[in-house]
Each structure stands twice: as C-alpha cells, then as structure tokens.
Short mmCIF file of C-alpha atoms in Angstrom, two decimals:
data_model
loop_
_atom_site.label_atom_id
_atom_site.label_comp_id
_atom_site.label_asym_id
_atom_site.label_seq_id
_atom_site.Cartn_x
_atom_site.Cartn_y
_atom_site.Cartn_z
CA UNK A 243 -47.73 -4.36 -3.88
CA UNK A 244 -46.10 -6.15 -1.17
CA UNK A 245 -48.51 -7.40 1.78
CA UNK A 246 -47.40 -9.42 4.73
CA UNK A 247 -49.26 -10.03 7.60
CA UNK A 248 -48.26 -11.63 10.95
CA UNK A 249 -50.25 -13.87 13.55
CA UNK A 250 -49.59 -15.83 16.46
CA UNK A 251 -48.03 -13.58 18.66
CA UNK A 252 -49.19 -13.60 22.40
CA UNK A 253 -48.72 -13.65 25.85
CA UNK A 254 -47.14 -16.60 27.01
CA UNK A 255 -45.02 -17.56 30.08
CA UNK A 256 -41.29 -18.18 30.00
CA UNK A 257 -40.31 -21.49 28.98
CA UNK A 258 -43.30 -21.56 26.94
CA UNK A 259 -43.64 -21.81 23.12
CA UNK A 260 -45.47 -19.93 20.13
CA UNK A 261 -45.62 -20.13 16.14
CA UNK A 262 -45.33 -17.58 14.07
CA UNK A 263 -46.61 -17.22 11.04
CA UNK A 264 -46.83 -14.95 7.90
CA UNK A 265 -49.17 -14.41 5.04
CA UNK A 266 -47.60 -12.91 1.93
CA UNK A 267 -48.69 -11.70 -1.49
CA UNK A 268 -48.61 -9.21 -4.03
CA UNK A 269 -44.87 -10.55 -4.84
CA UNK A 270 -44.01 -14.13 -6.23
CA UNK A 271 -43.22 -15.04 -2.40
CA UNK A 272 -40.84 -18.44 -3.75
CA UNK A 273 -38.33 -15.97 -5.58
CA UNK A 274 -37.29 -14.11 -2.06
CA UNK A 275 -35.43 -14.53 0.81
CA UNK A 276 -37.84 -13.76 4.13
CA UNK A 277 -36.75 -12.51 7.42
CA UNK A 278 -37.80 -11.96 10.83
CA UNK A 279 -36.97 -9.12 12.45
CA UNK A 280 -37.90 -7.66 16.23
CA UNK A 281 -38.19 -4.35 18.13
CA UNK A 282 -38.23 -4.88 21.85
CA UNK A 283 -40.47 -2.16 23.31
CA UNK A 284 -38.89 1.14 23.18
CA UNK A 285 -36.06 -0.01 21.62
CA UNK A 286 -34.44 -0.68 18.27
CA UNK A 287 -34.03 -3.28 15.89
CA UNK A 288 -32.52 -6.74 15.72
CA UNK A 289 -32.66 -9.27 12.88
CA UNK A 290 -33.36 -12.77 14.16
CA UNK A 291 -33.78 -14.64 11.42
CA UNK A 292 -32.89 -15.44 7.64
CA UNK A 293 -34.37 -17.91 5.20
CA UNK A 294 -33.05 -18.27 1.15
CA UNK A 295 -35.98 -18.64 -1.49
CA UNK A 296 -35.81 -22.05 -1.63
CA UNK A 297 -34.90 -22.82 2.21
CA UNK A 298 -31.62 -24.36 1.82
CA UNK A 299 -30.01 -21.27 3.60
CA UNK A 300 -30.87 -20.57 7.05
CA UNK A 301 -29.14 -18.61 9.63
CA UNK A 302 -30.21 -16.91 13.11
CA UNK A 303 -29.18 -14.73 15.65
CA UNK A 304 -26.81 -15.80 18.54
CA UNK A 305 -29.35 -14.78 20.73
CA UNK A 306 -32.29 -17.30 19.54
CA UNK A 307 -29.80 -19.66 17.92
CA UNK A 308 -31.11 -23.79 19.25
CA UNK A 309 -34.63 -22.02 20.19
CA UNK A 310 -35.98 -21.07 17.44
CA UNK A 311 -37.17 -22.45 14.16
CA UNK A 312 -37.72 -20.57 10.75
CA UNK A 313 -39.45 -22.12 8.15
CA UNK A 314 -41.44 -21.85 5.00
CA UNK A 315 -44.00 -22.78 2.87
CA UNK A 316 -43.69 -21.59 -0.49
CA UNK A 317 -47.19 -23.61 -1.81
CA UNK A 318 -48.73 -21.37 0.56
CA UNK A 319 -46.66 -17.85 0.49
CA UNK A 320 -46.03 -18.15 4.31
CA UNK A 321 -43.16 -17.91 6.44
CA UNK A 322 -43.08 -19.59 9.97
CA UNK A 323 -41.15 -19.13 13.59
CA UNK A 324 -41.05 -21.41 15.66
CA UNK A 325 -40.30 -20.04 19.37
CA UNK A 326 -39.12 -22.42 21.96
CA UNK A 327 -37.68 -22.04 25.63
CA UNK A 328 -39.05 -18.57 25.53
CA UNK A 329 -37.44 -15.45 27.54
CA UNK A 330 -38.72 -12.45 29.12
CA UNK A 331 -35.59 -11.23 26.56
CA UNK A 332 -37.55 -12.21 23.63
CA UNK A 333 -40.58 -9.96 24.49
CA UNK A 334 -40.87 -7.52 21.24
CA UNK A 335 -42.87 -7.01 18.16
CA UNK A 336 -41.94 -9.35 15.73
CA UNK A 337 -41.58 -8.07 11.97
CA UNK A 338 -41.74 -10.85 8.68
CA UNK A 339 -39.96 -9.08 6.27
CA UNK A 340 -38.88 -8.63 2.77
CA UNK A 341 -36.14 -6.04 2.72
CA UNK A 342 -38.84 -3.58 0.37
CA UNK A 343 -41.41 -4.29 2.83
CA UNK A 344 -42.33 -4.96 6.38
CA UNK A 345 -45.55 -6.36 7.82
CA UNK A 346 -47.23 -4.33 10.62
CA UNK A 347 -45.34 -6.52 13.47
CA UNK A 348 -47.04 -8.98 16.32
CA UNK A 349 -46.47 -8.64 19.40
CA UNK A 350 -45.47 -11.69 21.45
CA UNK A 351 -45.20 -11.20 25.47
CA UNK A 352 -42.82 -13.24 27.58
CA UNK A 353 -44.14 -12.47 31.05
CA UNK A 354 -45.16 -15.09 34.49
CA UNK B 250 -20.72 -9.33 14.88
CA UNK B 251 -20.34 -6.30 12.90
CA UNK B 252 -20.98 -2.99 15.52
CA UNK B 253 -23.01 -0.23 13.63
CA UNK B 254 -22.25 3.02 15.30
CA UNK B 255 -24.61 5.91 14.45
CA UNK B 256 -24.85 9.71 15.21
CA UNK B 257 -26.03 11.71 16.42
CA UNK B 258 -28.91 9.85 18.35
CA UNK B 259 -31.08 12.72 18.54
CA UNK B 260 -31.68 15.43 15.70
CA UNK B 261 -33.47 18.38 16.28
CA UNK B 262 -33.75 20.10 12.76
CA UNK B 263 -35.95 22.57 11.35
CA UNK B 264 -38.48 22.60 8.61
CA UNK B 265 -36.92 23.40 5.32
CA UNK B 266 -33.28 23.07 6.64
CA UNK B 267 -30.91 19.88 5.86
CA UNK B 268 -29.83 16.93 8.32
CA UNK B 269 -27.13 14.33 8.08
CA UNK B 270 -27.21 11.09 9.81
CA UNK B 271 -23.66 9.10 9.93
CA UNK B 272 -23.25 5.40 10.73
CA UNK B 273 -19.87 3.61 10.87
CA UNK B 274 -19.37 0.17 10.63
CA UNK B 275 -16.77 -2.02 12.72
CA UNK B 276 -15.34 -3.26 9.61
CA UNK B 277 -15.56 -2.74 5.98
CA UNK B 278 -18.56 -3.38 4.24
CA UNK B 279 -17.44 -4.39 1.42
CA UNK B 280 -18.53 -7.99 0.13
CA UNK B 281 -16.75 -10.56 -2.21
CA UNK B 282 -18.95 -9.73 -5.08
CA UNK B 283 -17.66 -5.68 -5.18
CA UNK B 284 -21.01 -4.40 -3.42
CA UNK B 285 -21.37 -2.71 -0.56
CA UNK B 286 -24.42 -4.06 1.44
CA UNK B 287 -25.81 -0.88 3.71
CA UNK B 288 -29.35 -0.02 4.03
CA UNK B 289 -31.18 2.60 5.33
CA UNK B 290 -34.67 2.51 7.25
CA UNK B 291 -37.00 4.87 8.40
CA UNK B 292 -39.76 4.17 11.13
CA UNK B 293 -42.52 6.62 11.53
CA UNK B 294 -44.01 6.96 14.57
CA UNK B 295 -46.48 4.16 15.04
CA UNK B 296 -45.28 2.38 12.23
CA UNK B 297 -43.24 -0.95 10.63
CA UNK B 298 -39.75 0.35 9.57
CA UNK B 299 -39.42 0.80 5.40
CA UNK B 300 -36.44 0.92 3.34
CA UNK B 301 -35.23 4.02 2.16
CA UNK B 302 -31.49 3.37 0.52
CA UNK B 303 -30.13 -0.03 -0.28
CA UNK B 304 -26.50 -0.43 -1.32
CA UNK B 305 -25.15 3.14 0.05
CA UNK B 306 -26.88 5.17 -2.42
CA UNK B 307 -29.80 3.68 -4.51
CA UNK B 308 -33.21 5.30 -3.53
CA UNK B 309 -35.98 2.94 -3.21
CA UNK B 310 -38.92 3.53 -5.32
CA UNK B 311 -41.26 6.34 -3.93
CA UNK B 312 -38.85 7.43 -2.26
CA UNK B 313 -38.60 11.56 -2.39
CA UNK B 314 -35.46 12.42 -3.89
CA UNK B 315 -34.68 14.48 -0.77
CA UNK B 316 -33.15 11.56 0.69
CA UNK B 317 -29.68 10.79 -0.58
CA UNK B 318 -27.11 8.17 1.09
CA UNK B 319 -23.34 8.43 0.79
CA UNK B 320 -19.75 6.67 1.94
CA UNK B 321 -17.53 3.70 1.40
CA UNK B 322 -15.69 1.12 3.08
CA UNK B 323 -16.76 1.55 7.20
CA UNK B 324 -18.26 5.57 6.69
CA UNK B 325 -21.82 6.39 5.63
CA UNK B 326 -23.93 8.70 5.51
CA UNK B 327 -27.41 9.67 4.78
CA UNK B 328 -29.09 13.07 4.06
CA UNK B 329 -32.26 14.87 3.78
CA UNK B 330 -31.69 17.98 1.65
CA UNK B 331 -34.88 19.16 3.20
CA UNK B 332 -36.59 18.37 6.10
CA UNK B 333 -40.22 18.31 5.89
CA UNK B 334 -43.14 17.58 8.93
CA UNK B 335 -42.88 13.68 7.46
CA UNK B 336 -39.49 12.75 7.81
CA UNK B 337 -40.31 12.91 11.58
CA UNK B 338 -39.31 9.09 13.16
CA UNK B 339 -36.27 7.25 13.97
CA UNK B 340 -33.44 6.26 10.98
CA UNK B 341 -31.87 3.22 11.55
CA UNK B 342 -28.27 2.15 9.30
CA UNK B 343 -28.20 -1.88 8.45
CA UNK B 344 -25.74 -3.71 7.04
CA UNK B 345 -26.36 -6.96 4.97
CA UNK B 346 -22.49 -7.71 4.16
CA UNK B 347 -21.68 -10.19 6.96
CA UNK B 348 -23.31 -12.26 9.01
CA UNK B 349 -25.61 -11.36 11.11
CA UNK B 350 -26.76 -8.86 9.84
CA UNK B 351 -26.84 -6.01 12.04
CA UNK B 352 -28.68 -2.28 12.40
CA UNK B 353 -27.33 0.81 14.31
CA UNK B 354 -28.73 2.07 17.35
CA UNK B 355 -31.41 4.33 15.50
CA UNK B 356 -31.35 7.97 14.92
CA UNK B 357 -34.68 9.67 16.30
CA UNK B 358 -35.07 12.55 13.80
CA UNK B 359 -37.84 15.72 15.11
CA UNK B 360 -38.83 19.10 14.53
CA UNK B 361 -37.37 21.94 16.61
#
C-alpha cells in the first residue's frame, strides 16, 4: 500500500527558505514519477511540481518556476523541495504525491 | 495553460438520488499517444485528495462502482449513480495532457 509522508513544513518569513521532504514506501518508489502538489487554505488545488522516475524530467509551475527545487533520492525512496525567496502566495499545505496516492499534506506558513 | 472549467460549484443532492459533475477543458485533451489524460479526485472533508477516475473512465481500485466518468475531446463528466452520506467533499477534474498540468476549480458535493 502506498505511504508517503511529508516533513519540513513551517512557519517561516518571506524571503526565507524551507526543504521539503518525503518518505515513501509500500511501492518500488524508483519506477514512478513524484509530484508536489498544494492547497492554499480554503482553496483548491495547484500542481507545482513534476519529477520522471529517474529525474531526467523536471518541470514546475510558472508560479514557483527559478524558486524552487525538486529533487530525489531514489536510494532512499524520498522526494525533496527546495523553497527559496518564499511568498506569503506560497502559504498552503503541501501534498507529495503519486497520482494513486497522496500523503496527508504539511503545512508551510509564509507570514512576517 | 490549459483552463479547467467545472460545474456546478455547489451540489446539493439527496441520499439515494444521482449527481453529475461536468468539467470542460480549454482545449482538447487529447495527447499524441491516442489517450486522453483526465482525472478525477475526491477530497473528504479533513482529508488528502484521492483519485477516483484516471483517463475519462477507468475506476481506480476500491473505488465503488457508483462512480462512473464520461466525455471526449474538451467535455467530461463524472457521475455518482447514487449518492450516499460518504461521497460528501469537494470533486476536483485534472488534466495530465499538457503541460502544466492543471485541476478545475473543485466541485463541493453535500447532502440536502
């Protein structure tokens, strides 16, 4: 059964950074593309983030593309954001997911 | 970016009865390889988003066979034959054709 589990979200103050990461089993983690994916309070969704199974492919959203960083580790089944020059924008739980499943979010704070 | 356009936003529907949630696409989704890349999500109250229907119409496993998704091209739709106290949460269209990917608003989905 698919298990992913975030960490590293927090409150931090604009301009600031945070990492991101996500523990995954109970899938071969290497054979999958990973996302991340975030809900800003109250409101809906909006993919950020896209990694192939091997890393080669990348792509992100207009709206965090030259901030942030997504990356992954397949020796250790994790997947990795890297937030830079954060916005009180980018305040919303962030989601690692595998299209057939969805860790329980983390919420990361953009607030002075 | 493709615009996902979904409606209504609001469904009031009674237990037992049927609802029908449409999303439409700003252009086709359609990819090179013949498929049609639309996903459906539900999002409990309280909880991560989960897949229900991947590529228009295929369930996802566990998924109650109550839950059906339709449409072609730029029109789709997906229905619950009958609603039941479970179903109650927002619905939220995706489409994983073109780049970025991109969800509809969300369809919020309670008992009358």
């Amino acid at each position: 059964q698919v298990q992913l589990v975030e960490s590293g979200g927090g409150l931090v103050k604009p301009g600031g950074s945070l990492r991101l990461s996500c523990a995954a089993s109970g899938f071969t983690f290497s054979d999958y593309y990973m996302s991340w994916i975030r809900q800003a309070p109250g409101k809906g969704l909006e993919w950020v983030s896209y990694i192939s199974s091997s890393g080669s492919t990348i792509y992100y959203a207009d709206s965090v593309k030259g901030r942030f960083t997504i990356s992954r580790d397949n020796a250790k089944n994790s997947l990795y954001l890297q937030m830079n020059s954060l916005r009180a924008e980018d305040t919303a739980v962030y989601y690692c997911a595998l299209m057939t499943g969805w860790g329980q979010g983390t919420l990361v704070t953009v607030s002075s | 970016d493709v615009v996902m356009t979904q409606s209504p936003l609001s469904l009031p529907v009674t237990l037992g009865q049927p609802a029908s949630i449409s999303c439409r696409s700003s252009q086709s989704l359609v990819y090179s390889d013949g498929n049609t890349y639309l996903n459906w999500f539900q999002q409990r109250p309280g909880q991560s988003p989960r897949r229900l229907i991947y590529k228009v119409s295929n369930r996802d496993s566990g998924v109650p066979d109550r839950f059906s998704g339709s449409g072609s091209g730029t029109d789709f739709t997906l229905k619950i034959s009958r609603v039941e106290a479970e179903d109650v949460g927002v619905y939220y269209c995706m489409q994983g054709t073109h780049w970025p990917w991109t969800f509809g608003q969300g369809t919020k989905v309670e008992i009358k």
